XYZ file of C-alpha atoms in Angstrom:
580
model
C 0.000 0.000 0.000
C 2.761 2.374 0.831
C 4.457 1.891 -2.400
C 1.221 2.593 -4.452
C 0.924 6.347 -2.628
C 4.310 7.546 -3.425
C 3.287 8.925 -6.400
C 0.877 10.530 -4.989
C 2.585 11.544 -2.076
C 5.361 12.959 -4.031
C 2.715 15.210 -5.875
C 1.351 16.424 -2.701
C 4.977 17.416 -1.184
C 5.550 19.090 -4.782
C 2.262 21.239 -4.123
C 3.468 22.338 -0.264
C 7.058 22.991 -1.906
C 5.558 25.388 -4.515
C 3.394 27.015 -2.797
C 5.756 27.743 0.166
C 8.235 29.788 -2.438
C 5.030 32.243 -2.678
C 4.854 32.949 0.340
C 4.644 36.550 1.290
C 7.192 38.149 3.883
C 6.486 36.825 7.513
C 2.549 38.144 7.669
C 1.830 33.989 7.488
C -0.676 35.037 4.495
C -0.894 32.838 1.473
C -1.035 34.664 -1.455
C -3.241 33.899 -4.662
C -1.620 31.315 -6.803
C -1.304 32.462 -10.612
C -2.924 29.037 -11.994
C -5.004 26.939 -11.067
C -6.791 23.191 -12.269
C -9.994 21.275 -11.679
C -11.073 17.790 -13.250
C -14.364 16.120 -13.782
C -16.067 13.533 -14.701
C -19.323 13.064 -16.431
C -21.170 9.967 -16.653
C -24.201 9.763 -18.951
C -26.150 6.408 -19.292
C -27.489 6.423 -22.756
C -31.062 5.101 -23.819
C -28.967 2.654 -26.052
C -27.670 0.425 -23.164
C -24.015 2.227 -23.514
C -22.382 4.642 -21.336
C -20.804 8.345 -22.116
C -17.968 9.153 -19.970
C -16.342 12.608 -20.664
C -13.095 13.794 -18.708
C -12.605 17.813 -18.117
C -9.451 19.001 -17.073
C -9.472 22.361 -16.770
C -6.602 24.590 -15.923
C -6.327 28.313 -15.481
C -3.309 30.376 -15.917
C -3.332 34.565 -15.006
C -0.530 35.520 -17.442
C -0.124 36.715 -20.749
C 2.032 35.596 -23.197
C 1.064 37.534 -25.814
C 2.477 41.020 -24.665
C 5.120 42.875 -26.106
C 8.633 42.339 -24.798
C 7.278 39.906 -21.617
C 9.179 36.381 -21.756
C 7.378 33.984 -19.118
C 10.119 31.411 -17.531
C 8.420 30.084 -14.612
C 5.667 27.445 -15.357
C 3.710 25.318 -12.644
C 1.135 23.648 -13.682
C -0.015 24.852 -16.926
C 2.174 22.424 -19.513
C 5.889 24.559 -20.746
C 5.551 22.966 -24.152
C 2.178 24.731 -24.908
C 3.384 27.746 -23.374
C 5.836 28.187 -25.831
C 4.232 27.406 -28.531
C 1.544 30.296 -27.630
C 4.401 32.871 -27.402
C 6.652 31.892 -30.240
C 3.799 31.505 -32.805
C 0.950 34.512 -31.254
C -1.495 31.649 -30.680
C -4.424 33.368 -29.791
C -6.746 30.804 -29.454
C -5.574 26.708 -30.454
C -8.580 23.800 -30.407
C -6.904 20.114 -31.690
C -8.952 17.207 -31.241
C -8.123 13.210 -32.264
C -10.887 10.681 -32.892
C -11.682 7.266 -33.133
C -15.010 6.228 -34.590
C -18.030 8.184 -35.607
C -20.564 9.712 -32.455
C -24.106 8.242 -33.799
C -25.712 11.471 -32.775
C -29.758 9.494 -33.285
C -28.442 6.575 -31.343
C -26.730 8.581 -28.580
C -27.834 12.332 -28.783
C -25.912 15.511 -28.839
C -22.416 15.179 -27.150
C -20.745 17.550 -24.649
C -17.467 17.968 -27.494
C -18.323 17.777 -30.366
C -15.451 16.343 -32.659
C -15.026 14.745 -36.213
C -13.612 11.724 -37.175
C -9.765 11.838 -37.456
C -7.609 14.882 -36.293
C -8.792 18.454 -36.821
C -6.933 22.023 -35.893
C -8.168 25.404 -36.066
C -6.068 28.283 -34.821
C -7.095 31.687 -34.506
C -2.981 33.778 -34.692
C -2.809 37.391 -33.269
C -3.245 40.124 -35.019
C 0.179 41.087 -35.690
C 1.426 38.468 -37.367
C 2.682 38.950 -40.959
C 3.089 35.453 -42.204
C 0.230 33.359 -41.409
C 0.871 30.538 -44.026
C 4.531 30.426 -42.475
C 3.038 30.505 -38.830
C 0.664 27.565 -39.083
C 3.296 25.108 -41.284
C 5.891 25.428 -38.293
C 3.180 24.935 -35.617
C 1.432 21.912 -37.495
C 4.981 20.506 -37.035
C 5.809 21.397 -33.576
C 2.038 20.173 -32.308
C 2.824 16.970 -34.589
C 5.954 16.190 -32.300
C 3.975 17.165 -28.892
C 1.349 15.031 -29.854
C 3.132 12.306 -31.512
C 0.685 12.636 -34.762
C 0.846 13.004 -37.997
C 0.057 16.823 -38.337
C 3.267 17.647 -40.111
C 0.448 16.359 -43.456
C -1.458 19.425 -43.095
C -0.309 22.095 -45.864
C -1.865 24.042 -48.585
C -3.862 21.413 -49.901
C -6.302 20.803 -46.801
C -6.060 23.970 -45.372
C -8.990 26.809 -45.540
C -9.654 30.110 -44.236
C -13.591 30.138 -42.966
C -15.322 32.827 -43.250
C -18.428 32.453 -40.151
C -18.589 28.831 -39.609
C -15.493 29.067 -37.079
C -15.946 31.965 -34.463
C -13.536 32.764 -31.554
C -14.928 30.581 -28.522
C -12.854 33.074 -25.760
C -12.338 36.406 -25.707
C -12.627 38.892 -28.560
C -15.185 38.950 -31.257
C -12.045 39.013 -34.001
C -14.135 38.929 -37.892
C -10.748 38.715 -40.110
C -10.360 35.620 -41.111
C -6.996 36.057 -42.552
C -5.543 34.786 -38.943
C -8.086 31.572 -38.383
C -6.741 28.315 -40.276
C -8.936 25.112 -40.424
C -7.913 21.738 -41.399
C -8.535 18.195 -41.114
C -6.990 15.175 -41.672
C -10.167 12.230 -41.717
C -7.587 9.429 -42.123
C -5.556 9.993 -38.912
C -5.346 7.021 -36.499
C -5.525 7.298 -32.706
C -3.920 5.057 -30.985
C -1.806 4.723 -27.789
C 1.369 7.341 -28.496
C -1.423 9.801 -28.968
C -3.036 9.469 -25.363
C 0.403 9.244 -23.803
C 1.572 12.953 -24.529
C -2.110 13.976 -24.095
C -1.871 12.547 -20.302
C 1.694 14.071 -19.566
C -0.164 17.378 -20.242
C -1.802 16.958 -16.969
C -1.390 18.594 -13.434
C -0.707 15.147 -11.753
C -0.453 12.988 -15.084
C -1.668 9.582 -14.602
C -0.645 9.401 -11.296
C -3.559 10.748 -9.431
C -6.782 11.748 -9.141
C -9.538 10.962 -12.100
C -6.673 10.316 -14.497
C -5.831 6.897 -13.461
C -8.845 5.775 -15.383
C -7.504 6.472 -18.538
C -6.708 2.689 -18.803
C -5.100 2.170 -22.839
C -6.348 -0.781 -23.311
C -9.648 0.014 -21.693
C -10.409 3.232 -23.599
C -9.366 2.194 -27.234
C -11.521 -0.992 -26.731
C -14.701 1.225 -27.106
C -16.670 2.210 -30.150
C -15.961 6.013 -29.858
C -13.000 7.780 -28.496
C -11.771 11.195 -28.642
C -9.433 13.516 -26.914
C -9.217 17.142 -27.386
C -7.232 20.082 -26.687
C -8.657 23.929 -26.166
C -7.028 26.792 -25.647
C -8.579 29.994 -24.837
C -8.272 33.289 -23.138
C -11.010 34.084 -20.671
C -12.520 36.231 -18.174
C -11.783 35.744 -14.393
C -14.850 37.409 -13.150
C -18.262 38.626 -13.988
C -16.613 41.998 -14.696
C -13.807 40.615 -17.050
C -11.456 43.061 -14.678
C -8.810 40.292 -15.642
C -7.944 37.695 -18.422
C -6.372 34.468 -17.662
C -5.641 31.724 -20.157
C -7.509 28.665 -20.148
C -6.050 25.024 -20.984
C -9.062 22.489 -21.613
C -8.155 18.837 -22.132
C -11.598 16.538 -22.889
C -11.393 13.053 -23.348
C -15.364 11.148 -24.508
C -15.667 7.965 -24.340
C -18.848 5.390 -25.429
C -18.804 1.924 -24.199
C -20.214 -0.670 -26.489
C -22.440 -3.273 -24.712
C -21.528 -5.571 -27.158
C -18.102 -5.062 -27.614
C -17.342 -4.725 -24.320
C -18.506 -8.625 -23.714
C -20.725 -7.965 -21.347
C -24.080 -10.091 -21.106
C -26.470 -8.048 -18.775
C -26.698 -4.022 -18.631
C -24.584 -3.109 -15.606
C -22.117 -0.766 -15.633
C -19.060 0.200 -13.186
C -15.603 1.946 -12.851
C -13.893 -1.088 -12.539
C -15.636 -2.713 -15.270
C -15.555 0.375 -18.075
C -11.613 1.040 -16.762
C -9.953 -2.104 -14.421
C -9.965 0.346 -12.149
C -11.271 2.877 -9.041
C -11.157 6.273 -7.448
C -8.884 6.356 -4.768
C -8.277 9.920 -4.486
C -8.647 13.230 -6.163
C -5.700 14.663 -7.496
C -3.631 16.978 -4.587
C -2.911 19.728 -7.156
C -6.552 20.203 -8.487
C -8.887 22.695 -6.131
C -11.902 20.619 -7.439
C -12.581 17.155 -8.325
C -16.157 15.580 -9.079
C -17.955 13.047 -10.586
C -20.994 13.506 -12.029
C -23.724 10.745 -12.787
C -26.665 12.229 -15.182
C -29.892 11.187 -13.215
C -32.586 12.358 -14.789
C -34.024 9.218 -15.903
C -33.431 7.457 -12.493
C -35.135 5.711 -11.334
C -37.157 4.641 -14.306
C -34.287 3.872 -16.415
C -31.080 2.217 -13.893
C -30.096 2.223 -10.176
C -26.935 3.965 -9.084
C -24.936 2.586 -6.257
C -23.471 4.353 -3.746
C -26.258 7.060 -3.445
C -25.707 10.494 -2.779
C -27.249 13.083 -1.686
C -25.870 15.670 -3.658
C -28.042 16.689 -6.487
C -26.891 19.416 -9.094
C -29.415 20.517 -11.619
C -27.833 22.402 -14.806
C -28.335 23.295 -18.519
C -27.100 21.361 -20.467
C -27.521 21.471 -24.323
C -30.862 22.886 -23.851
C -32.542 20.599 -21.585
C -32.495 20.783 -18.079
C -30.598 17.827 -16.390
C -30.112 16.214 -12.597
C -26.751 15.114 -11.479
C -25.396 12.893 -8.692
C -21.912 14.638 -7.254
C -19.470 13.090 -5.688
C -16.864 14.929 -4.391
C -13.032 13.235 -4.531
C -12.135 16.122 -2.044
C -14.177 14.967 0.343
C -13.197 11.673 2.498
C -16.463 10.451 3.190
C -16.824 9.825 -0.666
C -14.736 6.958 -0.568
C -16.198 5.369 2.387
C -14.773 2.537 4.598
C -13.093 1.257 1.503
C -11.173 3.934 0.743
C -12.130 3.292 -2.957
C -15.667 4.739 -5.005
C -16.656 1.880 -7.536
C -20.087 3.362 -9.272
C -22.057 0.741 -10.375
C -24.996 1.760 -12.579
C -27.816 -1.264 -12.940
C -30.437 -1.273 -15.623
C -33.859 -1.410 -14.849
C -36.119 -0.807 -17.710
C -36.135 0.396 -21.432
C -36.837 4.415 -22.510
C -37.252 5.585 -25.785
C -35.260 8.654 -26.147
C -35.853 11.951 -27.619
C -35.086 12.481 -31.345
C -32.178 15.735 -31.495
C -33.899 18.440 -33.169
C -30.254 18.961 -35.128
C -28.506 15.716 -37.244
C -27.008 15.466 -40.460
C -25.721 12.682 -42.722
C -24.009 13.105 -46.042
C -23.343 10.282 -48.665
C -21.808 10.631 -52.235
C -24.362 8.754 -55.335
C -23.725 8.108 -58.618
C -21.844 5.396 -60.846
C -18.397 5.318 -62.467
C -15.462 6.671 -61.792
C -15.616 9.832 -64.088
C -18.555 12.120 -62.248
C -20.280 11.694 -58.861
C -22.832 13.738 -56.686
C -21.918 14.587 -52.918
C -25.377 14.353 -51.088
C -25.970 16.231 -47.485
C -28.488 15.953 -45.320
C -29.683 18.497 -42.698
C -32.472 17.007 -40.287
C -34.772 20.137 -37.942
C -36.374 17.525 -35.595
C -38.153 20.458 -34.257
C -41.699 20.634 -34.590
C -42.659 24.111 -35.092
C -39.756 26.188 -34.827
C -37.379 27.156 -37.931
C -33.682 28.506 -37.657
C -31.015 28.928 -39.416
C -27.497 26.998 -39.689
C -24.014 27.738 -41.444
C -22.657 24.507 -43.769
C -18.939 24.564 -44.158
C -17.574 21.989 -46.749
C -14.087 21.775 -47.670
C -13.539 19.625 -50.724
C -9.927 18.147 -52.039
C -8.758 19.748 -55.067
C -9.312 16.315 -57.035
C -13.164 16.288 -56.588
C -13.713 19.299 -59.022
C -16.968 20.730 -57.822
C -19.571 21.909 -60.595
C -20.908 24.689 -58.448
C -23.439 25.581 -61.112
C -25.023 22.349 -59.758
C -25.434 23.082 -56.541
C -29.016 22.690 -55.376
C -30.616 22.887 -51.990
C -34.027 21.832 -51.740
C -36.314 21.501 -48.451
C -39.996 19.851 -48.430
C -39.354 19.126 -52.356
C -39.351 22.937 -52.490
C -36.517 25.391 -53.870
C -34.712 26.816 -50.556
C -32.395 29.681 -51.351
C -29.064 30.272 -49.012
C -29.361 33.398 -48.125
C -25.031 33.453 -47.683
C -23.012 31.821 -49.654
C -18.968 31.560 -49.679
C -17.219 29.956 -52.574
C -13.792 29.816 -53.023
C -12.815 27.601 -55.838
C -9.660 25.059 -55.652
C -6.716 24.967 -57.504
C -4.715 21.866 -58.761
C -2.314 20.998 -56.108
C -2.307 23.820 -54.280
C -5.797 24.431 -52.489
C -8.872 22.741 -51.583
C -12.466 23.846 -52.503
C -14.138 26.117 -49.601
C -17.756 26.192 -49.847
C -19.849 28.264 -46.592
C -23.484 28.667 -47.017
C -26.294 30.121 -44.734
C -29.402 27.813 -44.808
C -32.788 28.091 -43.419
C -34.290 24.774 -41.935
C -37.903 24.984 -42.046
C -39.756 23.324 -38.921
C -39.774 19.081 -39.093
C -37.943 19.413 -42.235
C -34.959 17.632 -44.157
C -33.158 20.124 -46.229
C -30.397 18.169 -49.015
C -27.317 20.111 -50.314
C -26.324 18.613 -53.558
C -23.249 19.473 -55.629
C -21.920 17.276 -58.443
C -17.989 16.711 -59.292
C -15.838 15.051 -61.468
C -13.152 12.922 -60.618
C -9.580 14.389 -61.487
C -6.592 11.784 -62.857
C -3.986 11.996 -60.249
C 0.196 11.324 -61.312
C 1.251 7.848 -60.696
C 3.170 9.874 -57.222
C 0.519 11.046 -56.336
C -1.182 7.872 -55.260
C -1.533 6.584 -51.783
C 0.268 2.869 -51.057
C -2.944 1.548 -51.065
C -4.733 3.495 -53.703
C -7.734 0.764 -54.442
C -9.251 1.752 -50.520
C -10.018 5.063 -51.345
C -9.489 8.594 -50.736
C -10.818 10.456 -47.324
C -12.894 13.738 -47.772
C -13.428 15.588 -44.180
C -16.265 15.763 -42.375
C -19.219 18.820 -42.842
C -19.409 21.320 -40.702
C -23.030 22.679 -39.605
C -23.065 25.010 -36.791
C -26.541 26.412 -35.754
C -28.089 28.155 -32.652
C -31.009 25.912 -31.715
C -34.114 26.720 -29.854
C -33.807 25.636 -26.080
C -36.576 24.164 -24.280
C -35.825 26.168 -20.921
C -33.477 29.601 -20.764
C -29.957 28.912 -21.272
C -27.196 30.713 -18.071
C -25.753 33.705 -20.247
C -23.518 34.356 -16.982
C -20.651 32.437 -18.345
C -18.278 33.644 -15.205
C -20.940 31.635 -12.891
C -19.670 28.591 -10.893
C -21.045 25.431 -13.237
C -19.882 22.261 -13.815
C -17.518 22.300 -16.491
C -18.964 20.555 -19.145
C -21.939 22.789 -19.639
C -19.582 25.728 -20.449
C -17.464 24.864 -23.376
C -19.635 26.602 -25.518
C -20.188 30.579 -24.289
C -23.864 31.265 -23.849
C -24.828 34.488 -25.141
C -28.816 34.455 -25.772
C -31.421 32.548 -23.004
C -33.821 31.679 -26.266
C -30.986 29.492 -28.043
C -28.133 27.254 -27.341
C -24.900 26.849 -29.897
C -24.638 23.351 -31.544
C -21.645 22.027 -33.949
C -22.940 18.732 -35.721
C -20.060 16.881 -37.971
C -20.857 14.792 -40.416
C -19.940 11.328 -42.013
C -16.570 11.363 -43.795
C -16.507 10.661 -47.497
C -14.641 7.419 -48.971
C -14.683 8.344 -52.684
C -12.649 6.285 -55.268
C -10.394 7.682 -58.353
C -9.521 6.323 -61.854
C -6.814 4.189 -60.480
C -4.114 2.286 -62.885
C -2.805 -0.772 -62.637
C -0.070 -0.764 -60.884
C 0.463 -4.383 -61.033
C 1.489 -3.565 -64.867
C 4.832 -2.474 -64.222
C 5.691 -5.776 -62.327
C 3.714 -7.527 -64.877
C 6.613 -5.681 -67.842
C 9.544 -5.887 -65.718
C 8.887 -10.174 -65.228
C 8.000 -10.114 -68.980
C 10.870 -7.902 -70.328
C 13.417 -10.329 -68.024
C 12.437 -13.347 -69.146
C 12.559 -12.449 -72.763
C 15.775 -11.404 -72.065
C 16.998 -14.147 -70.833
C 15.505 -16.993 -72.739
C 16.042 -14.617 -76.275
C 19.268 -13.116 -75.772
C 20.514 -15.408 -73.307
C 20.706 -18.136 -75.905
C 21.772 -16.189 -79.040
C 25.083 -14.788 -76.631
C 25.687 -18.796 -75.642
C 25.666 -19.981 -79.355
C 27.955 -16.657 -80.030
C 30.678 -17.154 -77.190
C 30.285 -20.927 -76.774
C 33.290 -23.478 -78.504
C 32.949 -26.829 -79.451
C 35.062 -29.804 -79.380
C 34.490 -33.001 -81.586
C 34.882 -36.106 -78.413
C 35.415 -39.696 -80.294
C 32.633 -41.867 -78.941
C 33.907 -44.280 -75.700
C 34.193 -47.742 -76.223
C 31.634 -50.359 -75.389
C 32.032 -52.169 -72.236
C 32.924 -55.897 -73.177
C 35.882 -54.576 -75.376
C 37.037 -52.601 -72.313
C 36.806 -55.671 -70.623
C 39.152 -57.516 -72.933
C 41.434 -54.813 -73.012
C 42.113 -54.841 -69.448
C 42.460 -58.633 -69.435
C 44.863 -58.435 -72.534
C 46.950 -55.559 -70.436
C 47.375 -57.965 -67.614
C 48.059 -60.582 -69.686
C 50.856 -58.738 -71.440
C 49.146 -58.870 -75.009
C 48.816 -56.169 -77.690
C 45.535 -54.434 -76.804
C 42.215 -54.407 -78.913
């Protein structure tokens, strides 16, 4: 047992240690640390029989690393490596996300993050920089090193400047897109050496407190994973008297009940991770676990209760957590360990999302093709309005004159559109429009293209599988059911402020689509090998032959002599008589 609380021993010994330097004078008065962390936990049983965990580490930093001749050397808990990337590239606002899997938004509802499949980056720079371009190729390398990804793929070709769809989420209301960069890359793979760096980003790492659930094996053995990074400035109080900066590392997890092997509906810590809360983490002024109850106890019973009911906005609807509090010792009980264990009771049917999309590309060939997207306003009497974003590869060449958007088999008019055409090699097609959904509608967005005939360099090693096209991007303010906290400097639960609330009426909603798997005129690059066997074996039955006849000599050999006279002659040589 004493081995097993070094670690987090050691962490609580580094806390005293730093915190004693700051003292002030000899007045015995602790002064206000400049940073500052809290994690949570959210636990959402879905109507599916599968469970949402998402992890929020939050941690606050009063500095600023953006002004003019200030160099900041002494870092404590917020991570060095991201520090200096903010200051060396005037990073004004950095949100990176890596996914596994697709979030089945009418199996499983709207999530807390919303992320699409693969990796995705946008960056909003400061408003002095003078090279952009330059700016975002050396920090798509430096983040693909931190991260241990494969960022350093993102260039010209998959990069795009929105115009609305991508807004600041902290402070400032900047509108010049010249300093926001967006990019994707739908084929990245998450895997292990991903959530390792992620982790080391961390206040205690994996040490301590809710991070020791973050079991490898345990979290990639679900069927949707995804881990995020956001940075942000933001205000410190109702007035905004101060700024801070805000690191925000999210990690969402489903658990299958199928693939997790399970043969009843019962959930638990140990069970979804191998393992249990022992203790919160020393460095983090708040640590909670939340358990969405506001099914219970129609739907599941949770074990151990609590009495400790929080009520929140979440997402538009109102919702009813359990809290525990790691802080606290009598969360852990006897024990010393909290195991939630989450028991079905029943079946629900859940509510549809009044916001989903689905896109899908039709058509036959491999010359021309139509990309097909569907918007879906669940809501039954209320219309609003949402920004598409698609960013096409240069090798799909869009026909834009084609480009029809039709809701209740009616003509429905954008009234914004954005079009910034590709170029070969060099750009990607950028297309932003501003569509009204009418109420219990399905509005389709259809563009045609034509397949492009790439060099033989060009191609991928495995060419025949495909090639990715990102996800769409439809952001929307839907209508909320009850009035949405515009106080964003309120004390809430962390996961119901990501987005910034700015209206009561409406709540802010990014929905991702499918990605695309579309096919290209593909040789046969079997041919080559095909030649090269053909070519060498002419060669070497053809020529090798003539050259043999040409450089061979030949000698005339008198035929041996039959065995019987052999015979005699070796009986006539013993003998002593003349030979044969």
């Amino acid at each position: 047992w004493g081995i097993s609380r070094l670690p987090a021993l050691w962490l609580k010994l580094k806390r005293l240690s730093l915190v004693g330097r700051l003292r002030r004078g000899t007045e015995g008065k602790w002064p206000r640390l400049p940073d500052s962390c809290e994690e949570e936990l959210l636990i959402r049983p879905l109507h599916s029989g599968d469970i949402y965990a998402s992890f929020q580490f939050r941690t606050l930093w009063d500095t600023d690393f953006l002004h003019q001749g200030k160099k900041v050397s002494h870092y404590r808990l917020f991570p060095k490596s991201l520090g200096q990337v903010l200051s060396k590239f005037s990073v004004r606002e950095l949100h990176i996300s890596f996914t596994q899997g697709y979030w089945r938004t009418m199996q499983w509802g709207q999530p807390i993050v919303p992320s699409p499949p693969g990796a995705e980056l946008w960056v909003w720079f400061h408003n002095t920089v003078a090279d952009v371009d330059g700016n975002w190729k050396e920090l798509t390398n430096v983040l693909s090193g931190i991260f241990c990804a494969s960022l350093n793929f993102i260039d010209s070709t998959n990069t795009v400047q929105p115009s609305a769809s991508f807004k600041p989420l902290g402070l400032g209301n900047a509108t010049d897109h010249r300093f926001l960069r967006y990019a994707t890359l739908p084929r990245e793979i998450v895997c292990t050496e991903n959530l390792t760096p992620w982790k080391k980003l961390l206040p205690c790492g994996s040490k301590a407190g809710l991070a020791v659930l973050m079991k490898s094996e345990k979290l990639f053995h679900s069927s949707f994973h995804s881990q995020a990074v956001h940075i942000r400035p933001v205000c410190k109080d109702w007035q905004c008297s101060s700024t801070a900066w805000e690191l925000r590392q999210t990690l969402n997890v489903v658990f299958d009940l199928y693939t997790s092997g399970q043969g009843k509906k019962e959930w638990s810590l140990f069970k979804m991770f191998s393992r249990t809360l022992t203790e919160a983490c020393p460095l983090a002024s708040s640590s909670k676990v939340y358990v969405d109850v506001t099914d219970n106890p129609e739907l599941f019973d949770l074990s151990p209760a609590t009495s400790v009911l929080n009520t929140a906005v979440v997402l538009g609807d109102r919702r009813t957590y359990s809290v525990y509090d790691l802080t606290q010792k009598e969360t852990f009980g006897q024990l010393r360990s909290l195991n939630l264990v989450l028991r079905w009771k029943g079946e629900s049917d859940m509510l549809r999302p009044l916001l989903h999309a689905e896109r899908y590309v039709a058509g036959f060939g491999l010359q021309t093709g139509e990309i097909h997207t569907l918007i879906y306003n669940n809501h039954p009497y209320r219309a609003f309005p949402v920004l598409l974003l698609d960013s096409v590869p240069w090798y799909l060449r869009l026909y834009i004159h084609t480009l029809t958007v039709t809701s209740k088999t009616r003509e429905n008019k954008p009234s914004y559109i954005h079009y910034q055409p590709s170029k070969d090699r060099l750009r990607p097609h950028l297309l932003e429009m501003l569509v009204q959904l009418p109420p219990h509608s399905v509005t389709e967005v259809t563009v045609q293209f034509e397949r492009a005939l790439l060099k033989w360099t060009e191609y991928t090693p495995d060419p025949n599988h495909g090639f990715y096209v990102g996800s769409s991007v439809i952001s929307a303010l839907v209508p909320s059911v009850v009035a949405m906290d515009t106080n964003n400097t309120q004390e809430r639960p962390l996961f119901s402020s990501f987005f910034p609330t700015k209206e009561e009426s409406s709540y802010f909603v990014r929905v991702y689509t499918e990605p695309l798997l579309v096919n290209l005129p593909t040789p046969d690059f079997s041919m080559p090998y095909n030649v090269i066997c053909l070519t060498c074996t002419v060669v070497a039955v053809g020529y090798g032959s003539f050259y043999n006849l040409l450089t061979r000599t030949f000698q005339v050999e008198e035929p041996s002599q039959p065995l019987a006279k052999r015979l005699a002659n070796v009986i006539r040589r013993i003998r002593g008589v003349p030979l044969l």
